[in-house]
Amino acid sequence: MSTKEKIAIIGSGNWGSAIARIIGFNAARHDSIETDVHMWVFEEQIDGKNLSEIINETHENVKYLKGVKLPTNVIAEPDLAKAVTGATLLVFVMPHQFLPRTVPNMKNMYAPNARGISLIKGIEFEHSKPMLISELISKTMNGMDISVLMGANVANEVALDQFCESTVGTYVPANGEVWKKVFDWETFRVSVVNDVPGVELCGALKNVVAIGAGFCDGLEFGGNTKAAIIRIGLEEMMRFVEHFYEKVNPGTFFESCGVADLITTCFGGRNRKCAEIFAKSKGAKPWDEIEKEQLDGQKLQGTITAKDVMTCLKAADVVGKFPLFAKIYMISFEGEPVEDIVKFADVIAKH
Ligand SMILES: NC(=O)c1ccc[n+]([C@@H]2O[C@H](COP(=O)([O-])OP(=O)(O)OC[C@H]3O[C@@H](n4cnc5c(N)ncnc54)[C@H](O)[C@@H]3O)[C@@H](O)[C@H]2O)c1
C-alpha cells in the first residue's frame, strides 16, 4: 500500500479550479504526494457535453475558469465517492450552501487517516451562535481534523500566477506543514498559524465589509469614505472574533487572511461588484437578479454571511457594538436607503 499522500479536491468552481492548478503542480513535484489529483465536479452540461469530460479532454474548466489550462494530472470526476476513494488529504472548496447535500455522499470512501482543509468562505450558526464551516465539516466527518486556507486570493489572479500570499490556520502544526507542501508555490506563498477561528472568520467576514465597500462605489463616494468603511470593517471583524471565540491571536489580522484579503475584496471581487450595482439601483434591484446577471452560476457570499452574522449579533444582544455590519444588513434586506451606510448613530442608539 502506498504511503504517499493522496489528494482529492471537492469542488471545481472558480476558486476550486484555480487552486487545483497549484495543487496539481505541487503533487507532481513532491515525492511524498501521489501525482494524480482527483477533482470532484458537480456535473453540468455545456453545449450538450458533460463539463467533467470537457475538463479531462481540454484541461480547461470552460465554465468557471475560462482560458486557463490545468495540469494534466488534475483529473475531473463527477462521482464524488470515486473522487475521494483512498484520499488522505481532502480539500473542500465549494459555496458553503452546497456542503450539507454533498458531504454525506462521500460514504467513508476516503482513507481512515484523512485530514481536511476548508477553503470555503462563509459562516453557519447553531443555537444562534456562529459555527465555523471547518467545525461543521469536522462534525459531519466524524471529528476529522480540518484546517483552513484563506487569503487575498482572487481566483482569476491566482490562476494567472500573479504573486500573492495565503494563510493556513491549523490546530495540528504537523498537518499545517503538510498543507503548506500542498499549496505553497513560487507565486502563492503560504504561511501557517495555529488559529483556525481567526483565519476562517477573517475569510467570511470580509465579504460582508466588501458589500459596504461596493455601496460606497455605487454611491460614487471617494477614497476617504471607502477607507473608513474598510477600517471600521476590520475593527468589527476583530470584535466579532473576540466576542464569540476565546484565544484569538491579534497577529492573524495582519496575515494575508486578514488585512490583505479585506483590501483586495473591497477593491475587486464579486461581492463589491454586486453591491455597487445594488447601490446604483437605489436598492431596487433584487440580489438574486444581480447574482444571476453578473455571476454566471457563481455564488454571492457576502449577503448570505451578512444575514447569518446579524442572526448571531441579535441572539447575543450585541448589535449596537457592530454598527457597520448592522447597517449593511439593514440596507441589503430591510429597505434602508443605501446612503445611510455612513450613518451609524441610530444603530448605536437603538441597541
Ligand atoms: N472565487 C474566488 O476568487 C475565491 C477566492 C477565495 C475563496 N473563495 C471561496 O471558495 C468557495 C468556492 O468558491 P468558487 O469560486 O470555487 O465557486 P463558484 O461560485 O465559482 O462556483 C460554484 C460551484 O458550485 C457548484 N455547484 C452548483 N450547484 C451545485 C449543487 N447543487 N451542488 C453542489 N455544487 C454545486 C458549481 O458546479 C461550481 O463548481 C466559496 O466559499 C468562496 O467564497 C472564492
CSV table of C-alpha atoms and ligand atoms in Angstrom, one decimal:
chain,number,residue,atom,x,y,z
A,1,MET,CA,0.0,0.0,0.0
A,2,SER,CA,1.3,3.5,-0.9
A,3,THR,CA,2.4,5.7,1.9
A,4,LYS,CA,2.1,8.7,-0.2
A,5,GLU,CA,-0.5,11.4,0.5
A,6,LYS,CA,-3.4,11.3,-2.0
A,7,ILE,CA,-5.3,14.5,-2.7
A,8,ALA,CA,-8.9,14.9,-3.6
A,9,ILE,CA,-10.4,18.3,-4.3
A,10,ILE,CA,-14.1,18.6,-3.5
A,11,GLY,CA,-15.4,21.4,-5.7
A,12,SER,CA,-14.4,22.9,-9.1
A,13,GLY,CA,-15.8,26.4,-9.3
A,14,ASN,CA,-13.7,29.5,-10.0
A,15,TRP,CA,-11.5,29.1,-6.9
A,16,GLY,CA,-11.6,25.3,-6.9
A,17,SER,CA,-10.2,25.3,-10.4
A,18,ALA,CA,-7.6,28.0,-9.8
A,19,ILE,CA,-6.3,26.2,-6.7
A,20,ALA,CA,-6.4,22.8,-8.5
A,21,ARG,CA,-3.8,24.2,-10.8
A,22,ILE,CA,-1.4,24.9,-8.0
A,23,ILE,CA,-2.2,21.6,-6.2
A,24,GLY,CA,-1.5,19.8,-9.4
A,25,PHE,CA,1.9,21.4,-9.8
A,26,ASN,CA,2.8,20.6,-6.2
A,27,ALA,CA,1.5,17.0,-6.4
A,28,ALA,CA,3.7,16.4,-9.4
A,29,ARG,CA,6.9,17.8,-7.8
A,30,HIS,CA,6.7,16.4,-4.2
A,31,ASP,CA,7.7,12.7,-3.8
A,32,SER,CA,5.6,12.4,-0.7
A,33,ILE,CA,2.4,13.1,-2.7
A,34,GLU,CA,0.7,11.0,-5.4
A,35,THR,CA,0.9,12.8,-8.7
A,36,ASP,CA,-2.7,12.3,-9.8
A,37,VAL,CA,-5.2,14.7,-8.1
A,38,HIS,CA,-8.9,13.9,-8.3
A,39,MET,CA,-11.2,16.9,-8.5
A,40,TRP,CA,-14.9,16.3,-7.9
A,41,VAL,CA,-17.1,18.2,-10.5
A,42,PHE,CA,-20.7,19.0,-10.0
A,43,GLU,CA,-21.8,17.8,-13.4
A,44,GLU,CA,-23.2,20.4,-15.8
A,45,GLN,CA,-23.9,20.3,-19.5
A,46,ILE,CA,-22.0,22.8,-21.6
A,47,ASP,CA,-23.3,22.9,-25.2
A,48,GLY,CA,-24.7,19.4,-24.7
A,49,LYS,CA,-21.4,17.9,-23.3
A,50,ASN,CA,-20.5,17.0,-19.7
A,51,LEU,CA,-18.3,19.6,-18.0
A,52,SER,CA,-16.1,16.8,-16.5
A,53,GLU,CA,-15.4,15.3,-19.9
A,54,ILE,CA,-14.5,18.8,-21.3
A,55,ILE,CA,-12.1,19.3,-18.4
A,56,ASN,CA,-10.4,15.9,-19.0
A,57,GLU,CA,-10.1,16.4,-22.7
A,58,THR,CA,-9.1,20.1,-22.9
A,59,HIS,CA,-7.7,20.6,-19.4
A,60,GLU,CA,-9.7,23.7,-19.0
A,61,ASN,CA,-12.7,24.4,-16.9
A,62,VAL,CA,-14.5,26.3,-19.6
A,63,LYS,CA,-17.3,27.4,-17.4
A,64,TYR,CA,-15.6,28.6,-14.2
A,65,LEU,CA,-12.0,29.3,-15.2
A,66,LYS,CA,-12.0,30.0,-18.9
A,67,GLY,CA,-8.7,30.4,-20.7
A,68,VAL,CA,-6.5,28.8,-18.1
A,69,LYS,CA,-5.0,25.4,-18.6
A,70,LEU,CA,-5.0,22.9,-15.7
A,71,PRO,CA,-2.1,20.5,-15.3
A,72,THR,CA,-2.9,17.1,-16.9
A,73,ASN,CA,-2.5,15.3,-13.5
A,74,VAL,CA,-5.7,17.1,-12.3
A,75,ILE,CA,-8.5,14.6,-13.2
A,76,ALA,CA,-12.1,15.7,-13.2
A,77,GLU,CA,-14.5,13.2,-11.6
A,78,PRO,CA,-18.3,13.6,-11.4
A,79,ASP,CA,-18.8,10.8,-9.0
A,80,LEU,CA,-18.0,12.1,-5.5
A,81,ALA,CA,-17.4,8.7,-3.8
A,82,LYS,CA,-15.0,7.8,-6.6
A,83,ALA,CA,-13.2,11.1,-6.4
A,84,VAL,CA,-12.4,10.7,-2.7
A,85,THR,CA,-11.6,7.0,-2.7
A,86,GLY,CA,-8.4,6.4,-0.8
A,87,ALA,CA,-7.7,10.1,-0.4
A,88,THR,CA,-5.7,11.1,2.7
A,89,LEU,CA,-6.0,14.9,2.0
A,90,LEU,CA,-9.4,16.4,1.3
A,91,VAL,CA,-9.6,19.9,0.0
A,92,PHE,CA,-13.1,21.4,0.5
A,93,VAL,CA,-13.8,24.3,-1.9
A,94,MET,CA,-17.4,24.9,-2.8
A,95,PRO,CA,-20.0,27.5,-1.9
A,96,HIS,CA,-21.0,26.5,1.6
A,97,GLN,CA,-24.7,26.2,0.9
A,98,PHE,CA,-23.9,23.0,-1.1
A,99,LEU,CA,-22.0,21.3,1.7
A,100,PRO,CA,-24.9,19.6,3.5
A,101,ARG,CA,-26.1,17.8,0.4
A,102,THR,CA,-22.5,16.9,-0.7
A,103,VAL,CA,-20.5,15.7,2.2
A,104,PRO,CA,-22.8,12.7,3.1
A,105,ASN,CA,-22.2,11.3,-0.4
A,106,MET,CA,-18.6,10.7,0.4
A,107,LYS,CA,-19.6,7.5,2.1
A,108,ASN,CA,-16.4,7.0,4.1
A,109,MET,CA,-14.5,6.2,0.9
A,110,TYR,CA,-11.5,8.3,2.0
A,111,ALA,CA,-8.6,6.9,3.9
A,112,PRO,CA,-9.0,6.4,7.7
A,113,ASN,CA,-6.2,8.8,8.5
A,114,ALA,CA,-7.6,11.5,6.2
A,115,ARG,CA,-7.3,15.2,7.1
A,116,GLY,CA,-9.2,18.0,5.5
A,117,ILE,CA,-8.8,21.7,4.8
A,118,SER,CA,-11.6,24.1,4.1
A,119,LEU,CA,-11.2,27.0,1.5
A,120,ILE,CA,-14.8,27.9,2.0
A,121,LYS,CA,-15.7,31.4,3.0
A,122,GLY,CA,-19.0,31.6,4.9
A,123,ILE,CA,-20.5,31.2,8.3
A,124,GLU,CA,-23.2,28.9,9.8
A,125,PHE,CA,-24.9,29.1,13.1
A,126,GLU,CA,-26.1,26.7,15.7
A,127,HIS,CA,-28.2,27.6,18.7
A,128,SER,CA,-27.8,31.2,17.4
A,129,LYS,CA,-24.1,31.1,17.8
A,130,PRO,CA,-21.6,31.2,14.9
A,131,MET,CA,-20.4,27.9,13.8
A,132,LEU,CA,-17.3,27.7,11.6
A,133,ILE,CA,-17.6,25.9,8.3
A,134,SER,CA,-14.5,23.9,9.3
A,135,GLU,CA,-16.3,22.8,12.6
A,136,LEU,CA,-19.3,21.8,10.6
A,137,ILE,CA,-17.3,19.7,8.2
A,138,SER,CA,-15.4,18.1,11.1
A,139,LYS,CA,-18.7,17.2,12.8
A,140,THR,CA,-20.0,15.6,9.6
A,141,MET,CA,-16.8,13.8,9.1
A,142,ASN,CA,-16.6,12.1,12.5
A,143,GLY,CA,-14.3,14.6,14.1
A,144,MET,CA,-11.7,14.7,11.2
A,145,ASP,CA,-9.0,17.4,11.7
A,146,ILE,CA,-9.9,20.3,9.4
A,147,SER,CA,-7.5,23.2,8.8
A,148,VAL,CA,-8.4,26.3,6.8
A,149,LEU,CA,-6.7,28.3,4.0
A,150,MET,CA,-7.7,31.9,3.5
A,151,GLY,CA,-6.0,34.9,2.0
A,152,ALA,CA,-6.0,37.8,-0.5
A,153,ASN,CA,-6.6,35.3,-3.3
A,154,VAL,CA,-8.9,36.4,-6.1
A,155,ALA,CA,-9.1,33.2,-8.1
A,156,ASN,CA,-8.6,34.7,-11.6
A,157,GLU,CA,-5.4,36.5,-10.5
A,158,VAL,CA,-4.0,33.4,-8.8
A,159,ALA,CA,-4.7,31.4,-12.0
A,160,LEU,CA,-2.6,33.9,-13.9
A,161,ASP,CA,0.3,33.4,-11.5
A,162,GLN,CA,0.2,37.0,-10.1
A,163,PHE,CA,2.1,36.9,-6.9
A,164,CYS,CA,0.1,36.7,-3.7
A,165,GLU,CA,0.1,35.3,-0.1
A,166,SER,CA,-2.2,33.0,1.7
A,167,THR,CA,-2.6,31.7,5.3
A,168,VAL,CA,-3.2,28.2,6.6
A,169,GLY,CA,-4.9,28.1,10.0
A,170,THR,CA,-4.5,24.8,11.8
A,171,TYR,CA,-5.0,23.1,15.2
A,172,VAL,CA,-2.2,20.5,14.5
A,173,PRO,CA,1.1,22.1,13.4
A,174,ALA,CA,2.2,18.8,11.7
A,175,ASN,CA,-0.9,19.0,9.5
A,176,GLY,CA,-0.2,22.7,8.8
A,177,GLU,CA,3.2,21.7,7.4
A,178,VAL,CA,1.6,19.0,5.1
A,179,TRP,CA,-0.9,21.6,3.8
A,180,LYS,CA,2.0,24.1,3.2
A,181,LYS,CA,3.5,21.5,0.9
A,182,VAL,CA,0.2,21.1,-1.0
A,183,PHE,CA,-0.3,24.8,-1.6
A,184,ASP,CA,3.0,26.8,-1.3
A,185,TRP,CA,4.1,27.8,-4.8
A,186,GLU,CA,6.5,30.5,-6.0
A,187,THR,CA,3.7,32.9,-6.8
A,188,PHE,CA,1.4,31.7,-4.0
A,189,ARG,CA,3.3,32.0,-0.7
A,190,VAL,CA,1.7,30.2,2.3
A,191,SER,CA,2.3,30.9,6.0
A,192,VAL,CA,0.9,28.7,8.8
A,193,VAL,CA,-0.7,29.9,12.0
A,194,ASN,CA,-2.3,28.0,14.9
A,195,ASP,CA,-5.5,29.9,14.8
A,196,VAL,CA,-8.4,28.3,12.9
A,197,PRO,CA,-11.3,30.6,14.1
A,198,GLY,CA,-9.3,33.8,13.5
A,199,VAL,CA,-8.2,32.8,9.9
A,200,GLU,CA,-11.6,31.4,9.0
A,201,LEU,CA,-13.7,34.2,10.3
A,202,CYS,CA,-11.5,36.8,8.6
A,203,GLY,CA,-12.3,35.0,5.3
A,204,ALA,CA,-16.0,35.0,6.0
A,205,LEU,CA,-16.5,38.5,7.5
A,206,LYS,CA,-14.5,40.4,4.9
A,207,ASN,CA,-17.2,39.5,2.3
A,208,VAL,CA,-19.7,41.5,4.5
A,209,VAL,CA,-17.4,44.5,4.6
A,210,ALA,CA,-17.0,44.2,0.8
A,211,ILE,CA,-20.7,44.8,0.4
A,212,GLY,CA,-20.3,48.1,2.3
A,213,ALA,CA,-17.3,49.0,0.0
A,214,GLY,CA,-19.5,48.2,-3.0
A,215,PHE,CA,-22.2,50.5,-1.7
A,216,CYS,CA,-19.6,53.3,-1.5
A,217,ASP,CA,-18.6,52.7,-5.1
A,218,GLY,CA,-22.2,52.7,-6.3
A,219,LEU,CA,-22.8,56.0,-4.5
A,220,GLU,CA,-19.6,57.3,-6.0
A,221,PHE,CA,-18.1,58.2,-2.6
A,222,GLY,CA,-14.4,59.0,-2.7
A,223,GLY,CA,-11.4,57.0,-1.4
A,224,ASN,CA,-11.6,58.5,2.1
A,225,THR,CA,-15.0,57.1,2.8
A,226,LYS,CA,-14.2,53.7,1.4
A,227,ALA,CA,-11.0,53.6,3.5
A,228,ALA,CA,-13.1,54.5,6.6
A,229,ILE,CA,-15.5,51.6,5.8
A,230,ILE,CA,-12.6,49.2,5.4
A,231,ARG,CA,-11.1,50.4,8.7
A,232,ILE,CA,-14.3,50.2,10.7
A,233,GLY,CA,-15.0,46.8,9.0
A,234,LEU,CA,-11.6,45.4,10.2
A,235,GLU,CA,-12.4,46.6,13.7
A,236,GLU,CA,-15.8,44.9,13.7
A,237,MET,CA,-14.2,41.7,12.3
A,238,MET,CA,-11.8,41.7,15.2
A,239,ARG,CA,-14.5,42.5,17.7
A,240,PHE,CA,-16.7,39.7,16.3
A,241,VAL,CA,-14.0,37.1,16.6
A,242,GLU,CA,-13.1,38.3,20.1
A,243,HIS,CA,-16.7,38.2,21.2
A,244,PHE,CA,-17.5,34.7,20.0
A,245,TYR,CA,-14.2,32.9,20.3
A,246,GLU,CA,-11.6,32.8,23.0
A,247,LYS,CA,-7.9,32.8,22.5
A,248,VAL,CA,-7.9,34.8,19.3
A,249,ASN,CA,-4.4,35.8,18.1
A,250,PRO,CA,-4.4,39.5,17.0
A,251,GLY,CA,-1.4,38.8,14.7
A,252,THR,CA,-3.8,36.7,12.5
A,253,PHE,CA,-5.4,40.0,11.3
A,254,PHE,CA,-2.0,41.1,9.9
A,255,GLU,CA,-1.6,37.9,7.8
A,256,SER,CA,-2.8,37.6,4.3
A,257,CYS,CA,-6.2,36.2,5.5
A,258,GLY,CA,-6.8,39.5,7.5
A,259,VAL,CA,-6.0,42.9,6.2
A,260,ALA,CA,-4.7,41.8,2.8
A,261,ASP,CA,-7.8,39.8,1.9
A,262,LEU,CA,-10.0,42.6,3.2
A,263,ILE,CA,-8.3,45.2,1.0
A,264,THR,CA,-8.4,43.1,-2.2
A,265,THR,CA,-12.1,42.1,-1.7
A,266,CYS,CA,-13.1,45.7,-1.2
A,267,PHE,CA,-11.5,46.8,-4.4
A,268,GLY,CA,-12.1,43.7,-6.7
A,269,GLY,CA,-14.2,40.6,-6.3
A,270,ARG,CA,-17.8,39.7,-6.8
A,271,ASN,CA,-19.3,41.0,-3.6
A,272,ARG,CA,-18.1,44.5,-4.1
A,273,LYS,CA,-19.2,44.5,-7.7
A,274,CYS,CA,-22.8,43.2,-7.0
A,275,ALA,CA,-23.2,45.7,-4.1
A,276,GLU,CA,-22.2,48.6,-6.4
A,277,ILE,CA,-25.0,47.5,-8.8
A,278,PHE,CA,-27.4,47.3,-5.9
A,279,ALA,CA,-26.5,50.8,-4.7
A,280,LYS,CA,-26.8,52.2,-8.3
A,281,SER,CA,-30.3,50.8,-8.5
A,282,LYS,CA,-31.0,52.6,-5.1
A,283,GLY,CA,-31.7,49.2,-3.6
A,284,ALA,CA,-34.4,48.4,-6.1
A,285,LYS,CA,-32.8,45.5,-7.9
A,286,PRO,CA,-33.1,42.2,-6.1
A,287,TRP,CA,-29.9,40.4,-5.0
A,288,ASP,CA,-30.8,37.2,-6.8
A,289,GLU,CA,-31.3,39.0,-10.1
A,290,ILE,CA,-27.9,40.8,-9.7
A,291,GLU,CA,-26.3,37.4,-8.9
A,292,LYS,CA,-27.8,35.8,-11.9
A,293,GLU,CA,-26.9,38.6,-14.3
A,294,GLN,CA,-23.4,39.2,-13.1
A,295,LEU,CA,-22.0,35.9,-11.8
A,296,ASP,CA,-23.0,33.2,-14.4
A,297,GLY,CA,-23.5,30.4,-11.9
A,298,GLN,CA,-21.1,31.7,-9.2
A,299,LYS,CA,-22.4,32.5,-5.8
A,300,LEU,CA,-22.6,35.7,-3.9
A,301,GLN,CA,-21.4,35.0,-0.4
A,302,GLY,CA,-21.4,38.4,1.3
A,303,THR,CA,-25.2,38.9,1.5
A,304,ILE,CA,-25.7,35.4,3.0
A,305,THR,CA,-23.0,36.0,5.5
A,306,ALA,CA,-24.4,39.4,6.4
A,307,LYS,CA,-27.7,37.7,7.3
A,308,ASP,CA,-26.0,34.9,9.3
A,309,VAL,CA,-23.9,37.5,11.2
A,310,MET,CA,-27.0,39.5,12.1
A,311,THR,CA,-28.7,36.4,13.5
A,312,CYS,CA,-25.7,35.9,15.8
A,313,LEU,CA,-25.5,39.5,16.8
A,314,LYS,CA,-29.2,39.7,17.6
A,315,ALA,CA,-29.1,36.4,19.6
A,316,ALA,CA,-26.1,37.7,21.6
A,317,ASP,CA,-27.8,41.1,22.0
A,318,VAL,CA,-24.7,43.0,20.7
A,319,VAL,CA,-26.0,44.7,17.5
A,320,GLY,CA,-25.0,48.1,18.9
A,321,LYS,CA,-21.4,47.1,19.0
A,322,PHE,CA,-21.4,46.3,15.3
A,323,PRO,CA,-23.0,49.3,13.6
A,324,LEU,CA,-21.4,48.7,10.2
A,325,PHE,CA,-22.4,45.0,10.0
A,326,ALA,CA,-25.9,46.0,11.1
A,327,LYS,CA,-26.1,48.8,8.5
A,328,ILE,CA,-25.0,46.5,5.7
A,329,TYR,CA,-27.7,44.1,6.7
A,330,MET,CA,-30.4,46.7,7.1
A,331,ILE,CA,-29.7,48.3,3.6
A,332,SER,CA,-29.4,44.8,2.0
A,333,PHE,CA,-32.6,43.3,3.4
A,334,GLU,CA,-34.7,45.9,5.3
A,335,GLY,CA,-35.1,48.6,2.7
A,336,GLU,CA,-32.9,51.2,4.4
A,337,PRO,CA,-31.6,53.8,2.0
A,338,VAL,CA,-28.1,52.9,0.7
A,339,GLU,CA,-26.8,56.5,1.5
A,340,ASP,CA,-27.3,55.5,5.2
A,341,ILE,CA,-24.2,53.3,5.0
A,342,VAL,CA,-22.2,56.0,6.8
A,343,LYS,CA,-24.9,56.9,9.4
A,344,PHE,CA,-24.3,54.7,12.4
A,345,ALA,CA,-25.8,56.8,15.3
A,346,ASP,CA,-29.3,55.3,15.0
A,347,VAL,CA,-27.9,51.7,15.3
A,348,ILE,CA,-25.8,52.5,18.3
A,349,ALA,CA,-28.7,54.4,20.0
A,350,LYS,CA,-31.3,51.7,19.3
A,351,HIS,CA,-29.3,48.8,20.6
B,1,LIG,N1,-13.5,32.8,-6.5
B,1,LIG,C1,-12.6,33.3,-5.7
B,1,LIG,O1,-11.9,34.3,-6.0
B,1,LIG,C2,-12.5,32.8,-4.3
B,1,LIG,C3,-11.3,33.0,-3.6
B,1,LIG,C4,-11.1,32.5,-2.3
B,1,LIG,C5,-12.2,31.8,-1.7
B,1,LIG,N2,-13.3,31.6,-2.4
B,1,LIG,C6,-14.3,30.7,-1.7
B,1,LIG,O2,-14.3,29.4,-2.3
B,1,LIG,C7,-15.5,28.8,-2.2
B,1,LIG,C8,-15.9,28.2,-3.5
B,1,LIG,O3,-16.0,29.2,-4.5
B,1,LIG,P1,-15.7,29.0,-6.0
B,1,LIG,O4,-15.3,30.3,-6.5
B,1,LIG,O5,-14.8,27.8,-6.3
B,1,LIG,O6,-17.2,28.6,-6.5
B,1,LIG,P2,-18.1,29.3,-7.7
B,1,LIG,O7,-19.0,30.3,-7.0
B,1,LIG,O8,-17.2,29.8,-8.8
B,1,LIG,O9,-18.8,28.1,-8.4
B,1,LIG,C9,-20.0,27.5,-7.9
B,1,LIG,C10,-19.7,26.0,-7.8
B,1,LIG,O10,-20.8,25.3,-7.2
B,1,LIG,C11,-21.1,24.2,-8.0
B,1,LIG,N3,-22.5,23.9,-7.8
B,1,LIG,C12,-23.6,24.5,-8.4
B,1,LIG,N4,-24.7,23.9,-8.0
B,1,LIG,C13,-24.3,22.9,-7.1
B,1,LIG,C14,-25.0,21.9,-6.3
B,1,LIG,N5,-26.4,21.9,-6.4
B,1,LIG,N6,-24.3,21.1,-5.6
B,1,LIG,C15,-23.0,21.2,-5.5
B,1,LIG,N7,-22.3,22.1,-6.2
B,1,LIG,C16,-22.9,22.9,-7.0
B,1,LIG,C17,-20.7,24.5,-9.4
B,1,LIG,O11,-20.5,23.4,-10.1
B,1,LIG,C18,-19.4,25.3,-9.2
B,1,LIG,O12,-18.3,24.4,-9.0
B,1,LIG,C19,-16.5,29.9,-1.7
B,1,LIG,O13,-16.7,29.7,-0.3
B,1,LIG,C20,-15.8,31.2,-2.0
B,1,LIG,O14,-16.2,32.2,-1.1
B,1,LIG,C21,-13.5,32.0,-3.7
